[in-house]
RNA sequence: GUGGAUAUAGCUCAGUUGGUCAGAGCGCCAGAUUGUGGCUCUGGAGGCCGUGGGUUCGAGUCCCAUUAUCCACCCCA
């Protein structure tokens, strides 16, 4: 127990963490270019926020939240996703009082009590963006374009962008009831889950993975056929914007986001070959959410991707990562008397900005060289009794094996930069 | 929450139908005549064979439970 991490969590250790840093760097670059600014919210919130913001009927709220009472008897929940917190922060910090829209992004850990499997963990990491205070097809397309740009820069290929429209509070209820009419005659034949969904959330029956349900739902009315004129026009505009950018998409009428807050655009990005959990990101418009959280009627759209899944996909596709860390210089002592001189030289090299290191385990010269080789040091600088007397050092190129004795001030001339 | 598979040194794994079965490779540490890495050779450290019961004269090797991991369902990132 003492040496075992909690189920579904992961250590990201040196060698691995560099990949994460690389991905995060790419993400932050894209955010800068697109005008999104970072927001950091607490990893835990009042439970009520997620119940409201994510939806009482969702699996997340019903069975996946890490909820506990703190010492003040408040119900606290580790965030299962990012949108609710961002909306809360938008309201609490009066970001709606500034210029609109507000374009935000976040990167950080999320928590869901789920059974772990490939690409799914109890603590996982998401990058997400939220745009509050804008309702236009252009911004919807921008969010999707930005997501695709992140994937592109990371070198991911063969991704599919699925899009759909969920309508608005005007046309959704009509669609909902026509769906129910369609399902009602053969309701008993659906899986228990879908029967349960029938009243609470008939839209979700559309993306049930159960074969039988899929067959039964085959001829179901499509939301796209039930959209009101304004919603239909908006969806066309979104598609037109994507086309202008040359972004391929697949209209997927079975793509749904279950909650009432979700409106209009919904999208999801799929990757093959990373296991059953093939979604590497998804998002959509939520024009009802801010109001549901106690604010004024404010349009919003967001998107999130899972860093673990991105990493899986990158590794599966054989994407090259930047080379790992290595010292520029490794300072070696050829005699115990040289210890202080070596220690001081090390400090000087670091002051000059070199990635420099030395041995601290009292190793022999040979072992120090071996160690430097293991660390993949570019150069070694050796100081022994001779060099102490002469005020010099031996600089050795660890790739060519060449070495020469020079005065210590000239070391930068040899090793460059 | 449901189902399947797996659990032997830091890592990847061997261990036959229960009776020297506690091993190999890699990694780690140290040497190969006294100031030098990457190749080679030699040696060393390191395992309560996931944990707890049971069967047996005797169990990594069979049975049960438990925990963890992996994969899938559900759902999602």
Tab-separated table of C-alpha atoms (C1' of nucleotides) in Angstrom:
chain	number	residue	atom	x	y	z
A	1	UNK	CA	0.000	0.000	0.000
A	2	UNK	CA	2.750	2.357	1.015
A	3	UNK	CA	4.478	1.859	-2.312
A	4	UNK	CA	1.402	1.541	-4.475
A	5	UNK	CA	-0.325	4.477	-6.089
A	6	UNK	CA	-4.096	4.760	-5.871
A	7	UNK	CA	-5.945	2.949	-8.598
A	8	UNK	CA	-6.258	4.806	-11.871
A	9	UNK	CA	-3.537	7.337	-11.099
A	10	UNK	CA	-0.134	7.697	-12.702
A	11	UNK	CA	3.318	8.968	-11.884
A	12	UNK	CA	4.851	10.978	-14.674
A	13	UNK	CA	8.553	10.491	-14.186
A	14	UNK	CA	11.632	11.961	-15.913
A	15	UNK	CA	11.841	10.589	-19.406
A	16	UNK	CA	8.069	10.694	-19.595
A	17	UNK	CA	7.467	14.180	-18.239
A	18	UNK	CA	9.419	15.764	-21.087
A	19	UNK	CA	6.771	14.513	-23.478
A	20	UNK	CA	4.109	16.174	-21.398
A	21	UNK	CA	6.032	19.412	-21.299
A	22	UNK	CA	6.416	19.292	-25.052
A	23	UNK	CA	2.693	18.781	-25.593
A	24	UNK	CA	1.886	21.549	-23.138
A	25	UNK	CA	4.297	23.900	-24.889
A	26	UNK	CA	2.622	23.256	-28.218
A	27	UNK	CA	-0.783	23.847	-26.686
A	28	UNK	CA	0.236	27.124	-25.064
A	29	UNK	CA	1.729	28.344	-28.314
A	30	UNK	CA	-1.481	27.704	-30.174
A	31	UNK	CA	-3.476	29.428	-27.444
A	32	UNK	CA	-1.283	32.508	-27.692
A	33	UNK	CA	-1.741	32.669	-31.425
A	34	UNK	CA	-5.496	32.316	-31.177
A	35	UNK	CA	-5.858	34.854	-28.401
A	36	UNK	CA	-6.828	32.546	-25.564
A	37	UNK	CA	-5.608	33.310	-22.067
A	38	UNK	CA	-5.005	30.853	-19.303
A	39	UNK	CA	-7.250	30.547	-16.311
A	40	UNK	CA	-6.409	28.444	-13.260
A	41	UNK	CA	-9.282	27.420	-11.086
A	42	UNK	CA	-9.312	25.191	-7.980
A	43	UNK	CA	-9.179	21.458	-8.494
A	44	UNK	CA	-12.090	21.159	-6.093
A	45	UNK	CA	-15.352	23.060	-5.952
A	46	UNK	CA	-18.631	22.952	-4.108
A	47	UNK	CA	-20.382	19.782	-5.179
A	48	UNK	CA	-23.440	21.758	-6.167
A	49	UNK	CA	-21.564	23.487	-8.968
A	50	UNK	CA	-20.955	20.242	-10.823
A	51	UNK	CA	-24.442	18.953	-10.201
A	52	UNK	CA	-25.763	22.070	-11.859
A	53	UNK	CA	-23.035	22.629	-14.390
A	54	UNK	CA	-22.586	19.100	-15.626
A	55	UNK	CA	-26.134	17.879	-15.108
A	56	UNK	CA	-27.881	15.774	-12.488
A	57	UNK	CA	-28.721	12.989	-14.920
A	58	UNK	CA	-25.241	12.452	-16.299
A	59	UNK	CA	-23.095	9.453	-15.431
A	60	UNK	CA	-20.429	11.834	-14.242
A	61	UNK	CA	-22.620	13.254	-11.533
A	62	UNK	CA	-24.528	10.099	-10.768
A	63	UNK	CA	-21.634	7.753	-10.222
A	64	UNK	CA	-18.230	9.142	-11.081
A	65	UNK	CA	-17.553	12.078	-8.791
A	66	UNK	CA	-14.982	12.168	-6.025
A	67	UNK	CA	-17.155	13.806	-3.399
A	68	UNK	CA	-16.382	14.222	0.276
A	69	UNK	CA	-17.182	16.355	3.276
A	70	UNK	CA	-14.467	18.691	4.419
A	71	UNK	CA	-13.827	19.509	8.078
A	72	UNK	CA	-16.361	22.281	7.920
A	73	UNK	CA	-19.017	19.803	6.807
A	74	UNK	CA	-19.171	21.286	3.299
A	75	UNK	CA	-19.690	18.925	0.401
A	76	UNK	CA	-16.650	19.186	-1.849
A	77	UNK	CA	-15.978	17.503	-5.185
A	78	UNK	CA	-12.754	17.065	-7.124
A	79	UNK	CA	-13.458	18.534	-10.525
A	80	UNK	CA	-14.559	15.938	-13.070
A	81	UNK	CA	-14.284	18.441	-15.947
A	82	UNK	CA	-13.341	22.035	-16.544
A	83	UNK	CA	-16.268	23.945	-17.963
A	84	UNK	CA	-18.320	24.383	-14.802
A	85	UNK	CA	-15.397	25.868	-12.901
A	86	UNK	CA	-14.583	28.277	-15.697
A	87	UNK	CA	-18.157	29.477	-15.903
A	88	UNK	CA	-18.198	29.911	-12.132
A	89	UNK	CA	-14.968	31.904	-12.260
A	90	UNK	CA	-16.299	33.993	-15.143
A	91	UNK	CA	-19.250	35.009	-12.996
A	92	UNK	CA	-17.453	35.298	-9.671
A	93	UNK	CA	-14.707	37.515	-11.098
A	94	UNK	CA	-17.097	39.592	-13.175
A	95	UNK	CA	-15.308	38.756	-16.379
A	96	UNK	CA	-18.599	39.520	-18.100
A	97	UNK	CA	-17.990	43.163	-17.239
A	98	UNK	CA	-14.964	43.334	-19.508
A	99	UNK	CA	-14.738	43.139	-23.288
A	100	UNK	CA	-16.605	40.200	-24.758
A	101	UNK	CA	-16.076	37.518	-25.705
A	102	UNK	CA	-13.774	36.159	-23.026
A	103	UNK	CA	-11.510	33.477	-24.469
A	104	UNK	CA	-9.959	31.191	-21.884
A	105	UNK	CA	-8.008	27.968	-21.686
A	106	UNK	CA	-6.928	25.609	-18.938
A	107	UNK	CA	-4.653	22.619	-18.530
A	108	UNK	CA	-4.829	20.417	-15.493
A	109	UNK	CA	-5.915	17.268	-13.714
A	110	UNK	CA	-9.512	16.074	-13.596
A	111	UNK	CA	-10.947	13.299	-11.451
A	112	UNK	CA	-13.547	10.663	-12.161
A	113	UNK	CA	-14.245	7.509	-10.215
A	114	UNK	CA	-14.335	5.173	-13.186
A	115	UNK	CA	-12.927	1.736	-13.854
A	116	UNK	CA	-9.517	2.284	-15.477
A	117	UNK	CA	-8.649	0.929	-18.887
A	118	UNK	CA	-6.627	1.947	-21.912
A	119	UNK	CA	-6.823	5.737	-22.160
A	120	UNK	CA	-9.013	6.113	-19.120
A	121	UNK	CA	-7.844	6.960	-15.635
A	122	UNK	CA	-9.241	8.245	-12.372
A	123	UNK	CA	-6.923	11.193	-12.418
A	124	UNK	CA	-6.413	12.349	-15.963
A	125	UNK	CA	-5.473	15.603	-17.621
A	126	UNK	CA	-7.368	17.868	-19.897
A	127	UNK	CA	-6.618	20.877	-21.959
A	128	UNK	CA	-9.740	22.873	-22.666
A	129	UNK	CA	-10.903	26.205	-24.015
A	130	UNK	CA	-14.047	28.153	-23.265
A	131	UNK	CA	-15.421	31.182	-25.078
A	132	UNK	CA	-18.005	33.130	-23.110
A	133	UNK	CA	-20.076	35.930	-24.536
A	134	UNK	CA	-20.101	35.184	-28.249
A	135	UNK	CA	-22.677	33.519	-30.403
A	136	UNK	CA	-21.524	33.302	-33.972
A	137	UNK	CA	-20.684	30.562	-36.398
A	138	UNK	CA	-17.206	31.985	-36.750
A	139	UNK	CA	-16.239	31.395	-33.158
A	140	UNK	CA	-17.593	27.855	-33.277
A	141	UNK	CA	-15.428	27.191	-36.289
A	142	UNK	CA	-12.478	28.884	-34.611
A	143	UNK	CA	-12.677	26.569	-31.618
A	144	UNK	CA	-12.724	23.546	-33.890
A	145	UNK	CA	-9.965	24.925	-36.073
A	146	UNK	CA	-7.852	25.600	-33.034
A	147	UNK	CA	-8.332	22.068	-31.785
A	148	UNK	CA	-7.333	20.661	-35.139
A	149	UNK	CA	-4.310	22.946	-35.189
A	150	UNK	CA	-3.136	21.508	-31.880
A	151	UNK	CA	-3.387	17.997	-33.295
A	152	UNK	CA	-1.651	19.044	-36.480
A	153	UNK	CA	1.266	20.614	-34.648
A	154	UNK	CA	1.617	17.538	-32.492
A	155	UNK	CA	1.949	15.481	-35.634
A	156	UNK	CA	-1.261	13.488	-35.268
A	157	UNK	CA	-2.819	12.116	-38.409
A	158	UNK	CA	-5.959	10.298	-39.493
A	159	UNK	CA	-8.288	12.098	-37.133
A	160	UNK	CA	-11.959	12.535	-37.810
A	161	UNK	CA	-13.883	15.647	-36.860
A	162	UNK	CA	-17.513	14.751	-36.281
A	163	UNK	CA	-20.020	17.572	-36.028
A	164	UNK	CA	-23.701	17.928	-35.412
A	165	UNK	CA	-26.245	20.480	-34.289
A	166	UNK	CA	-28.429	19.956	-31.262
A	167	UNK	CA	-30.830	22.778	-31.966
A	168	UNK	CA	-32.041	25.357	-29.509
A	169	UNK	CA	-34.659	25.533	-26.735
A	170	UNK	CA	-37.180	26.174	-29.476
A	171	UNK	CA	-36.639	23.231	-31.752
A	172	UNK	CA	-35.150	20.703	-29.344
A	173	UNK	CA	-38.380	19.904	-27.476
A	174	UNK	CA	-40.100	19.223	-30.762
A	175	UNK	CA	-37.345	16.864	-31.788
A	176	UNK	CA	-37.440	15.230	-28.395
A	177	UNK	CA	-41.118	14.409	-28.611
A	178	UNK	CA	-40.935	13.188	-32.173
A	179	UNK	CA	-38.110	10.897	-31.076
A	180	UNK	CA	-40.223	9.548	-28.267
A	181	UNK	CA	-43.082	8.951	-30.661
A	182	UNK	CA	-40.741	7.022	-32.885
A	183	UNK	CA	-39.342	4.860	-30.091
A	184	UNK	CA	-42.523	4.300	-28.098
A	185	UNK	CA	-44.051	1.437	-30.147
A	186	UNK	CA	-41.026	-0.822	-29.697
A	187	UNK	CA	-39.731	0.539	-26.430
A	188	UNK	CA	-39.628	-2.903	-24.753
A	189	UNK	CA	-37.052	-4.099	-27.258
A	190	UNK	CA	-34.446	-1.539	-26.269
A	191	UNK	CA	-31.753	-2.216	-23.687
A	192	UNK	CA	-32.656	-1.348	-20.089
A	193	UNK	CA	-30.420	1.688	-20.174
A	194	UNK	CA	-32.190	3.081	-23.193
A	195	UNK	CA	-35.585	2.406	-21.681
A	196	UNK	CA	-34.442	4.453	-18.767
A	197	UNK	CA	-33.218	7.175	-21.106
A	198	UNK	CA	-36.543	7.302	-22.859
A	199	UNK	CA	-38.095	9.711	-20.409
A	200	UNK	CA	-35.070	11.410	-19.002
A	201	UNK	CA	-32.992	11.903	-22.088
A	202	UNK	CA	-34.209	10.264	-25.295
A	203	UNK	CA	-31.434	11.910	-27.332
A	204	UNK	CA	-28.894	9.638	-25.741
A	205	UNK	CA	-30.619	6.578	-27.186
A	206	UNK	CA	-29.212	7.743	-30.509
A	207	UNK	CA	-25.627	7.070	-29.571
A	208	UNK	CA	-26.184	3.857	-27.655
A	209	UNK	CA	-23.508	1.369	-28.714
A	210	UNK	CA	-25.819	-1.616	-28.252
A	211	UNK	CA	-26.349	-3.339	-31.616
A	212	UNK	CA	-30.024	-3.988	-31.071
A	213	UNK	CA	-30.619	-0.402	-30.091
A	214	UNK	CA	-28.777	0.829	-33.129
A	215	UNK	CA	-30.966	-1.241	-35.386
A	216	UNK	CA	-34.104	-0.065	-33.663
A	217	UNK	CA	-32.945	3.531	-33.868
A	218	UNK	CA	-31.931	3.242	-37.493
A	219	UNK	CA	-34.826	5.114	-39.010
A	220	UNK	CA	-35.237	7.568	-36.193
A	221	UNK	CA	-35.840	11.192	-37.050
A	222	UNK	CA	-32.656	13.217	-37.274
A	223	UNK	CA	-32.317	16.417	-35.338
A	224	UNK	CA	-30.920	18.022	-38.417
A	225	UNK	CA	-34.297	17.575	-40.093
A	226	UNK	CA	-36.101	19.122	-37.169
A	227	UNK	CA	-33.998	22.243	-36.703
A	228	UNK	CA	-35.804	25.531	-36.764
A	229	UNK	CA	-34.817	27.904	-39.567
A	230	UNK	CA	-32.403	29.892	-37.457
A	231	UNK	CA	-30.621	26.808	-36.111
A	232	UNK	CA	-30.383	25.280	-39.575
A	233	UNK	CA	-28.934	28.480	-40.962
A	234	UNK	CA	-26.446	28.687	-38.125
A	235	UNK	CA	-25.279	25.131	-38.723
A	236	UNK	CA	-24.813	25.865	-42.411
A	237	UNK	CA	-22.739	28.884	-41.504
A	238	UNK	CA	-20.528	26.851	-39.203
A	239	UNK	CA	-19.904	24.314	-41.936
A	240	UNK	CA	-19.170	27.074	-44.423
A	241	UNK	CA	-16.568	28.549	-42.082
A	242	UNK	CA	-14.884	25.157	-41.726
A	243	UNK	CA	-14.873	24.698	-45.462
A	244	UNK	CA	-13.253	28.083	-45.964
A	245	UNK	CA	-10.391	26.848	-43.801
A	246	UNK	CA	-10.223	23.556	-45.642
A	247	UNK	CA	-11.061	21.582	-42.525
A	248	UNK	CA	-12.668	18.230	-43.271
A	249	UNK	CA	-15.593	17.166	-41.165
A	250	UNK	CA	-18.179	14.439	-40.981
A	251	UNK	CA	-21.769	15.322	-40.165
A	252	UNK	CA	-22.794	12.786	-37.544
A	253	UNK	CA	-26.448	12.986	-36.676
A	254	UNK	CA	-26.002	10.556	-33.825
A	255	UNK	CA	-23.541	12.777	-32.023
A	256	UNK	CA	-25.269	14.135	-28.944
A	257	UNK	CA	-24.514	15.980	-25.777
A	258	UNK	CA	-27.222	15.068	-23.385
A	259	UNK	CA	-27.796	18.152	-21.319
A	260	UNK	CA	-30.365	20.841	-21.714
A	261	UNK	CA	-27.650	23.459	-21.564
A	262	UNK	CA	-26.109	22.208	-24.767
A	263	UNK	CA	-27.274	23.925	-27.886
A	264	UNK	CA	-26.363	24.146	-31.543
A	265	UNK	CA	-22.877	22.943	-32.369
A	266	UNK	CA	-21.574	19.668	-30.964
A	267	UNK	CA	-18.376	18.032	-32.131
A	268	UNK	CA	-15.970	15.272	-31.324
A	269	UNK	CA	-12.552	14.247	-32.596
A	270	UNK	CA	-11.819	10.553	-33.010
A	271	UNK	CA	-8.510	8.731	-33.336
A	272	UNK	CA	-8.074	5.098	-34.293
A	273	UNK	CA	-5.691	2.679	-32.737
A	274	UNK	CA	-5.610	3.850	-29.140
A	275	UNK	CA	-8.090	1.308	-27.834
A	276	UNK	CA	-11.770	1.443	-27.201
A	277	UNK	CA	-11.624	4.987	-25.884
A	278	UNK	CA	-11.128	6.550	-29.268
A	279	UNK	CA	-12.297	10.064	-28.547
A	280	UNK	CA	-9.361	12.416	-28.212
A	281	UNK	CA	-11.459	15.495	-27.688
A	282	UNK	CA	-14.907	16.953	-27.871
A	283	UNK	CA	-16.899	20.054	-27.295
A	284	UNK	CA	-19.865	22.102	-28.164
A	285	UNK	CA	-21.995	25.137	-27.577
A	286	UNK	CA	-23.764	25.623	-24.256
A	287	UNK	CA	-25.855	28.747	-24.487
A	288	UNK	CA	-27.929	27.780	-21.450
A	289	UNK	CA	-25.163	26.987	-19.005
A	290	UNK	CA	-24.195	30.404	-17.703
A	291	UNK	CA	-27.777	31.175	-16.859
A	292	UNK	CA	-28.164	27.790	-15.191
A	293	UNK	CA	-25.206	28.713	-13.014
A	294	UNK	CA	-26.873	31.902	-11.900
A	295	UNK	CA	-25.605	34.409	-14.439
A	296	UNK	CA	-27.270	36.418	-17.156
A	297	UNK	CA	-28.167	34.704	-20.398
A	298	UNK	CA	-24.717	34.338	-21.954
A	299	UNK	CA	-23.701	32.226	-24.929
A	300	UNK	CA	-20.728	29.924	-24.572
A	301	UNK	CA	-18.796	27.276	-26.417
A	302	UNK	CA	-16.014	25.033	-25.247
A	303	UNK	CA	-13.794	22.162	-26.106
A	304	UNK	CA	-11.557	19.774	-24.193
A	305	UNK	CA	-9.015	17.148	-25.070
A	306	UNK	CA	-7.440	14.436	-22.950
A	307	UNK	CA	-3.676	14.649	-22.675
A	308	UNK	CA	-3.245	10.946	-21.875
A	309	UNK	CA	-5.095	10.009	-25.034
A	310	UNK	CA	-3.155	12.489	-27.114
A	311	UNK	CA	0.018	10.929	-25.827
A	312	UNK	CA	-1.270	7.431	-26.570
A	313	UNK	CA	-2.199	8.421	-30.087
A	314	UNK	CA	1.165	10.096	-30.659
A	315	UNK	CA	3.057	7.057	-29.453
A	316	UNK	CA	0.855	4.743	-31.464
A	317	UNK	CA	1.516	6.833	-34.573
A	318	UNK	CA	5.225	6.912	-33.890
A	319	UNK	CA	5.472	10.680	-33.526
A	320	UNK	CA	8.989	11.890	-32.741
A	321	UNK	CA	9.451	13.809	-29.516
A	322	UNK	CA	12.209	16.335	-28.926
A	323	UNK	CA	15.448	14.713	-27.734
A	324	UNK	CA	15.704	14.129	-23.989
A	325	UNK	CA	17.616	16.287	-21.559
A	326	UNK	CA	21.391	15.923	-21.489
A	327	UNK	CA	24.153	17.872	-19.780
A	328	UNK	CA	26.299	20.154	-21.915
A	329	UNK	CA	29.249	19.537	-19.654
A	330	UNK	CA	30.152	17.042	-16.980
A	331	UNK	CA	32.976	18.019	-14.638
A	332	UNK	CA	35.265	15.150	-13.687
A	333	UNK	CA	37.943	15.028	-10.996
A	334	UNK	CA	41.030	12.953	-11.620
A	335	UNK	CA	42.253	13.415	-8.102
A	336	UNK	CA	40.603	14.064	-4.740
A	337	UNK	CA	42.611	17.274	-4.441
A	338	UNK	CA	40.746	18.682	-7.404
A	339	UNK	CA	37.376	18.492	-5.706
A	340	UNK	CA	37.124	22.150	-4.715
A	341	UNK	CA	38.394	23.418	-8.035
A	342	UNK	CA	35.914	21.180	-9.824
A	343	UNK	CA	33.063	22.279	-7.622
A	344	UNK	CA	33.883	25.902	-8.297
A	345	UNK	CA	34.274	25.334	-12.031
A	346	UNK	CA	30.895	23.628	-12.097
A	347	UNK	CA	29.297	26.695	-10.531
A	348	UNK	CA	30.988	28.979	-13.035
A	349	UNK	CA	29.800	26.930	-15.972
A	350	UNK	CA	26.279	27.020	-14.638
A	351	UNK	CA	26.505	30.768	-14.218
A	352	UNK	CA	27.321	30.947	-17.894
A	353	UNK	CA	24.111	29.073	-18.593
A	354	UNK	CA	25.476	25.631	-19.352
A	355	UNK	CA	23.636	22.548	-18.274
A	356	UNK	CA	26.410	21.213	-16.130
A	357	UNK	CA	26.802	18.511	-13.532
A	358	UNK	CA	29.364	16.451	-11.641
A	359	UNK	CA	29.623	13.297	-9.601
A	360	UNK	CA	28.676	13.290	-5.937
A	361	UNK	CA	29.231	9.648	-5.130
A	362	UNK	CA	33.023	9.662	-4.828
A	363	UNK	CA	33.449	7.622	-7.968
A	364	UNK	CA	36.785	6.812	-9.548
A	365	UNK	CA	37.838	8.705	-12.643
A	366	UNK	CA	36.828	5.801	-14.799
A	367	UNK	CA	33.458	5.515	-13.120
A	368	UNK	CA	32.898	9.239	-13.488
A	369	UNK	CA	33.558	8.980	-17.201
A	370	UNK	CA	31.165	6.073	-17.411
A	371	UNK	CA	28.558	8.007	-15.497
A	372	UNK	CA	29.016	11.025	-17.771
A	373	UNK	CA	28.497	8.711	-20.708
A	374	UNK	CA	25.297	7.345	-19.195
A	375	UNK	CA	23.989	10.871	-18.721
A	376	UNK	CA	24.839	11.433	-22.363
A	377	UNK	CA	26.961	14.486	-21.556
A	378	UNK	CA	28.194	16.346	-24.642
A	379	UNK	CA	31.566	17.232	-23.112
A	380	UNK	CA	33.527	16.301	-20.040
A	381	UNK	CA	35.955	18.649	-18.337
A	382	UNK	CA	38.627	16.864	-16.355
A	383	UNK	CA	40.672	18.391	-13.554
A	384	UNK	CA	43.479	16.468	-11.884
A	385	UNK	CA	46.728	17.316	-10.166
A	386	UNK	CA	48.457	18.434	-13.363
A	387	UNK	CA	45.612	20.731	-14.268
A	388	UNK	CA	45.486	22.080	-10.733
A	389	UNK	CA	49.099	23.118	-10.988
A	390	UNK	CA	48.755	24.572	-14.461
A	391	UNK	CA	45.381	26.238	-13.950
A	392	UNK	CA	44.075	24.244	-16.875
A	393	UNK	CA	41.477	21.605	-17.615
A	394	UNK	CA	41.146	18.804	-20.104
A	395	UNK	CA	38.103	19.159	-22.305
A	396	UNK	CA	36.911	15.987	-23.925
A	397	UNK	CA	34.373	15.749	-26.724
A	398	UNK	CA	32.285	12.713	-25.796
A	399	UNK	CA	31.188	12.102	-29.366
A	400	UNK	CA	34.503	12.252	-31.196
A	401	UNK	CA	36.623	11.270	-28.228
A	402	UNK	CA	39.030	14.126	-28.918
A	403	UNK	CA	40.432	16.008	-25.962
A	404	UNK	CA	42.817	18.846	-25.249
A	405	UNK	CA	44.205	20.658	-22.278
A	406	UNK	CA	43.398	24.364	-22.102
A	407	UNK	CA	43.179	27.148	-19.573
A	408	UNK	CA	39.826	27.088	-17.831
A	409	UNK	CA	38.677	30.476	-19.145
A	410	UNK	CA	38.796	29.066	-22.636
A	411	UNK	CA	36.376	26.255	-21.945
A	412	UNK	CA	33.419	28.134	-23.473
A	413	UNK	CA	35.391	28.604	-26.669
A	414	UNK	CA	35.682	24.868	-27.059
A	415	UNK	CA	32.257	23.767	-26.023
A	416	UNK	CA	30.464	26.611	-27.728
A	417	UNK	CA	27.197	28.427	-27.185
B	1	G	C1'	-21.109	-1.146	-11.458
B	2	U	C1'	-20.337	-5.915	-15.048
B	3	G	C1'	-17.106	-9.476	-17.670
B	4	G	C1'	-12.289	-11.720	-19.213
B	5	A	C1'	-6.876	-12.176	-18.627
B	6	U	C1'	-2.574	-11.633	-15.653
B	7	A	C1'	0.424	-11.085	-10.951
B	8	U	C1'	8.335	-14.809	-10.226
B	9	A	C1'	14.699	-9.906	-9.140
B	10	G	C1'	14.529	-2.376	-11.078
B	11	C	C1'	12.712	-4.070	-16.430
B	12	U	C1'	11.254	-8.239	-20.093
B	13	C	C1'	10.385	-13.056	-19.004
B	14	A	C1'	11.935	-18.985	-18.181
B	15	G	C1'	10.344	-22.189	-14.558
B	16	U	C1'	7.800	-29.035	-17.792
B	17	U	C1'	2.279	-33.554	-15.400
B	18	G	C1'	3.419	-30.296	-7.492
B	19	G	C1'	9.637	-33.119	-5.201
B	20	U	C1'	17.755	-28.697	-5.734
B	21	C	C1'	12.923	-24.031	-9.047
B	22	A	C1'	14.626	-19.708	-6.976
B	23	G	C1'	16.844	-18.802	-12.912
B	24	A	C1'	18.248	-15.956	-17.810
B	25	G	C1'	18.855	-11.459	-20.539
B	26	C	C1'	18.895	-6.274	-19.866
B	27	G	C1'	19.731	-2.592	-16.094
B	28	C	C1'	22.519	-1.227	-11.545
B	29	C	C1'	27.397	-1.354	-8.728
B	30	A	C1'	32.608	-2.787	-8.860
B	31	G	C1'	37.007	-4.619	-11.230
B	32	A	C1'	40.197	-6.044	-15.973
B	33	U	C1'	48.192	-3.637	-12.996
B	34	U	C1'	47.856	2.365	-10.581
B	35	G	C1'	44.552	9.970	-14.905
B	36	U	C1'	39.489	8.706	-18.978
B	37	G	C1'	33.177	6.745	-21.061
B	38	G	C1'	30.573	4.184	-25.232
B	39	C	C1'	32.705	-2.418	-27.231
B	40	U	C1'	34.358	-6.942	-24.672
B	41	C	C1'	35.409	-10.002	-20.248
B	42	U	C1'	34.963	-11.028	-14.856
B	43	G	C1'	32.628	-10.446	-10.243
B	44	G	C1'	28.771	-8.426	-6.946
B	45	A	C1'	24.222	-6.576	-4.908
B	46	G	C1'	18.975	-7.534	-5.539
B	47	G	C1'	13.270	-11.804	-5.086
B	48	C	C1'	8.799	-13.678	1.912
B	49	C	C1'	7.793	-16.277	-6.446
B	50	G	C1'	1.230	-9.814	-5.187
B	51	U	C1'	-1.202	-10.859	-0.127
B	52	G	C1'	-4.018	-14.303	3.163
B	53	G	C1'	-5.931	-19.016	3.798
B	54	G	C1'	-6.430	-24.304	2.203
B	55	U	C1'	-5.069	-29.341	-0.086
B	56	U	C1'	-0.427	-32.350	0.395
B	57	C	C1'	4.884	-35.841	3.396
B	58	G	C1'	6.149	-31.549	0.156
B	59	A	C1'	3.480	-25.730	-3.784
B	60	G	C1'	5.714	-20.134	-8.047
B	61	U	C1'	3.708	-24.953	-9.719
B	62	C	C1'	-3.415	-27.275	-7.420
B	63	C	C1'	-8.071	-24.833	-4.793
B	64	C	C1'	-10.513	-20.446	-2.394
B	65	A	C1'	-10.437	-15.412	-1.034
B	66	U	C1'	-8.321	-10.638	-1.421
B	67	U	C1'	-5.594	-6.658	-3.670
B	68	A	C1'	-3.420	-4.626	-7.947
B	69	U	C1'	-2.583	-4.318	-13.186
B	70	C	C1'	-4.231	-4.935	-18.250
B	71	C	C1'	-8.320	-5.378	-21.745
B	72	A	C1'	-13.518	-4.889	-22.840
B	73	C	C1'	-18.769	-3.266	-21.514
B	74	C	C1'	-21.070	1.183	-19.535
B	75	C	C1'	-19.546	6.160	-20.176
B	76	C	C1'	-16.400	9.566	-21.467
B	77	A	C1'	-11.112	12.819	-22.215
